[in-house]
Short mmCIF file of C-alpha atoms in Angstrom, two decimals:
data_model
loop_
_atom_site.label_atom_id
_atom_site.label_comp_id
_atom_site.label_asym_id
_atom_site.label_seq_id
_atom_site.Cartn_x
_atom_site.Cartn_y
_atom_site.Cartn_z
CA UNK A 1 83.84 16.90 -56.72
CA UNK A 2 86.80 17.64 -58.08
CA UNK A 3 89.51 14.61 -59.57
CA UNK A 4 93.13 14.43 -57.61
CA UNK A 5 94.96 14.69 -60.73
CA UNK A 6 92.29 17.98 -61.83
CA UNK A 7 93.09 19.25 -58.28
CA UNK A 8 96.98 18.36 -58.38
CA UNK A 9 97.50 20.29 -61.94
CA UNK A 10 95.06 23.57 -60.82
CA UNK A 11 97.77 23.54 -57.67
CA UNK A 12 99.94 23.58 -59.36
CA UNK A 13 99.45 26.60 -61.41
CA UNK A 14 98.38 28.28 -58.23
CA UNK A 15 101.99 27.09 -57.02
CA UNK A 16 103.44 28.40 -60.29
CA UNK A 17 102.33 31.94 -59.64
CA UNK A 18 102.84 32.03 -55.99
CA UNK A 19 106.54 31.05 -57.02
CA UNK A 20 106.45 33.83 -60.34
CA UNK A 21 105.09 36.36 -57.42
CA UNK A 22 107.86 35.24 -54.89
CA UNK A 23 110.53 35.21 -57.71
CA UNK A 24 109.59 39.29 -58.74
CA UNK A 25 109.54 40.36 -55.16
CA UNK A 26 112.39 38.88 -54.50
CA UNK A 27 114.38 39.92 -57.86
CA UNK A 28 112.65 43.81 -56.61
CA UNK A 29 114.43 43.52 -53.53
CA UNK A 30 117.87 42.21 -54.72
CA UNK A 31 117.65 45.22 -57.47
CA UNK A 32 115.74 48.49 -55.43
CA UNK A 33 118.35 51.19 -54.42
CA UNK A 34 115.91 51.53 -51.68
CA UNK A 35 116.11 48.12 -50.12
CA UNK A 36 118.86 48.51 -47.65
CA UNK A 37 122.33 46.32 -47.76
CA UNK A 38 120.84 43.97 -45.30
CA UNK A 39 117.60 43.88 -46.93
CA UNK A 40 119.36 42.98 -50.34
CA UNK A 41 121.83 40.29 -48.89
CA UNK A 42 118.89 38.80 -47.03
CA UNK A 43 116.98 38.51 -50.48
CA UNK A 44 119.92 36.85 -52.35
CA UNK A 45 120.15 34.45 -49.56
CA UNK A 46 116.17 33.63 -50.22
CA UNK A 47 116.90 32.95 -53.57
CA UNK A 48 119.80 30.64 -53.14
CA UNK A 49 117.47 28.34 -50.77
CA UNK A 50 114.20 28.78 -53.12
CA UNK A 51 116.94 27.22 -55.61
CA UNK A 52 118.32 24.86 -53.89
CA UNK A 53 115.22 23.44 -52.37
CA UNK A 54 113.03 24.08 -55.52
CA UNK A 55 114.00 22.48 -59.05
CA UNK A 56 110.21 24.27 -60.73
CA UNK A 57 112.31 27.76 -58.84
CA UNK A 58 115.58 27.11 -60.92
CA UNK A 59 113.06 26.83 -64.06
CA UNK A 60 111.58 30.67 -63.28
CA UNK A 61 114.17 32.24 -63.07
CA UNK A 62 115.46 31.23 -66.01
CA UNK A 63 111.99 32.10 -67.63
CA UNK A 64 112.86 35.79 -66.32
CA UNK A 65 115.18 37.59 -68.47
CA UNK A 66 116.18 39.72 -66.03
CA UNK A 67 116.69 37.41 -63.70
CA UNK A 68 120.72 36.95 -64.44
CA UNK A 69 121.11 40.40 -64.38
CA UNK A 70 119.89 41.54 -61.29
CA UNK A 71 122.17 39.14 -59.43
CA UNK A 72 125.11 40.38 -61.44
CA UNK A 73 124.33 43.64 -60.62
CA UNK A 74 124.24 43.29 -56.72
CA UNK A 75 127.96 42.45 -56.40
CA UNK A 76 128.00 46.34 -58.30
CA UNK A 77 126.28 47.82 -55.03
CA UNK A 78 128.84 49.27 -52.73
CA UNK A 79 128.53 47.34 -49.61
CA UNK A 80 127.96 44.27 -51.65
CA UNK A 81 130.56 44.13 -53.93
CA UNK A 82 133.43 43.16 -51.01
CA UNK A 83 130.97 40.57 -49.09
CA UNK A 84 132.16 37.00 -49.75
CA UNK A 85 128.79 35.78 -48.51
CA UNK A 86 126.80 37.39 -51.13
CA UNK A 87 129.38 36.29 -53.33
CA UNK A 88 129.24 33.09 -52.45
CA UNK A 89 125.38 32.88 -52.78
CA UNK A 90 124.94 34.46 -55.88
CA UNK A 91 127.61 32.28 -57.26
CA UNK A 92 126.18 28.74 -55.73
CA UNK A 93 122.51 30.09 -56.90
CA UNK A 94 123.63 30.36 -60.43
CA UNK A 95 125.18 27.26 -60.42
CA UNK A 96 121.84 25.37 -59.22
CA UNK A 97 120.25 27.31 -61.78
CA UNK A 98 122.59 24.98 -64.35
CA UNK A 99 120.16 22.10 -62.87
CA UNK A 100 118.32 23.27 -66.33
CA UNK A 101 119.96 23.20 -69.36
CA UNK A 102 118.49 25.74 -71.13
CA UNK A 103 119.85 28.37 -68.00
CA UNK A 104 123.44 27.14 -68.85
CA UNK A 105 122.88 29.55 -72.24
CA UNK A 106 120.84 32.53 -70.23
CA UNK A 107 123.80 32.52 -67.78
CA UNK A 108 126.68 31.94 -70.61
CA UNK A 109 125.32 35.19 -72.49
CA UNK A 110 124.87 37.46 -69.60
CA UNK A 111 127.93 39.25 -69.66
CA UNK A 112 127.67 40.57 -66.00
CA UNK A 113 127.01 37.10 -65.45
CA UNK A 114 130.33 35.74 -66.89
CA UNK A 115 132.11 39.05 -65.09
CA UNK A 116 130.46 37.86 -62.03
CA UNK A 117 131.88 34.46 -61.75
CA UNK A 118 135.54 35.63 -63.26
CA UNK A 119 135.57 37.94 -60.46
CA UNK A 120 134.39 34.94 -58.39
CA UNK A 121 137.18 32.97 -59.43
CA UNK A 122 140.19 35.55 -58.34
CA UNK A 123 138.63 36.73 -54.87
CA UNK A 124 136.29 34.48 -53.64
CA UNK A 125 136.37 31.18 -50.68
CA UNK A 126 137.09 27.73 -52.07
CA UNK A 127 133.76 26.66 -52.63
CA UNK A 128 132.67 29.74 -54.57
CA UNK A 129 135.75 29.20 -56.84
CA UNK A 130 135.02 26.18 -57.53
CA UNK A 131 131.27 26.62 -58.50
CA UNK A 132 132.11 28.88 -60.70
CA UNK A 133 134.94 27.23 -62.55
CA UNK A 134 132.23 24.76 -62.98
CA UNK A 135 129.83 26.91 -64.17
CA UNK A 136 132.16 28.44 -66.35
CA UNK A 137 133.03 24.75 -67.76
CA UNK A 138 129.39 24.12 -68.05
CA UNK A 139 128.81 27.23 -70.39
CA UNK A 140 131.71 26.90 -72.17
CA UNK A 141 131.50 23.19 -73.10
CA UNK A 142 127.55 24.61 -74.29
CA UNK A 143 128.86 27.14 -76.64
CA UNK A 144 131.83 24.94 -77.76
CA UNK A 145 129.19 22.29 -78.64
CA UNK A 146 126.88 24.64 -80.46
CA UNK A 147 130.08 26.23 -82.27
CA UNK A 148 130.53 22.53 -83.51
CA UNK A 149 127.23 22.35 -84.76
CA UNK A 150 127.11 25.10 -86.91
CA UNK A 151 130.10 24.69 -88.63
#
């Protein structure tokens, strides 16, 4: 018979990679030219939830280098790149991402990422402006700190 805590940690890792495997099909969707506009939106939606309502989510994805990317690149996809909503998600997901401090540098270094939520400040609804000012903040106080540090 096996111990709760024995049983509690080998669910966990079964959680773990049920999440990794939701997280990759997922980021496949968000980033196929074959998954249709609907399809796509749909997926960053799914992320922006798995966030929200998943702190161990927020750290995967910023285990996944690509992560950051693909989302930047989906508000490149004509169809995409004028729809507030997916704006809006994308933006809000990266800003629970920031939940982790270590994402604040994965997202401050992505250069779509930082396009992303510049763009998201000029065109997008109140609350998407304001995540990403704060985002933007967030990353910028980081690199201001590590400047600091190494001089």
């Amino acid at each position: 018979m096996m111990s709760h805590s024995l049983h509690k940690i080998m669910s966990n890792k079964v959680d773990t990679r049920n999440e990794r495997n939701a997280l990759r099909k997922i980021l496949d969707k968000v980033s196929s030219s074959s998954s249709s506009i609907p399809e796509q939106k749909q997926a960053v939606r799914e992320l922006r939830l798995l966030n929200k309502q998943n702190e161990s989510f927020c750290a995967l994805v910023g285990e996944n280098p690509n992560a950051i990317s693909h989302l930047g690149s989906v508000l490149s996809v004509p169809g995409l790149n004028c729809d507030l909503q997916v704006q809006e998600d994308t933006v809000t997901m990266m800003f629970n991402l920031l939940i982790h401090e270590s994402n604040k540098k994965i997202v401050g270094d992505n250069v779509e990422a930082v396009a992303l939520l510049i763009e998201a400040l000029n065109s997008g609804n109140m609350e998407t402006r304001s995540n990403s000012a704060t985002i933007l903040f967030n990353v910028s106080t980081l690199k201001a700190k590590l400047s600091l540090l190494v001089s």
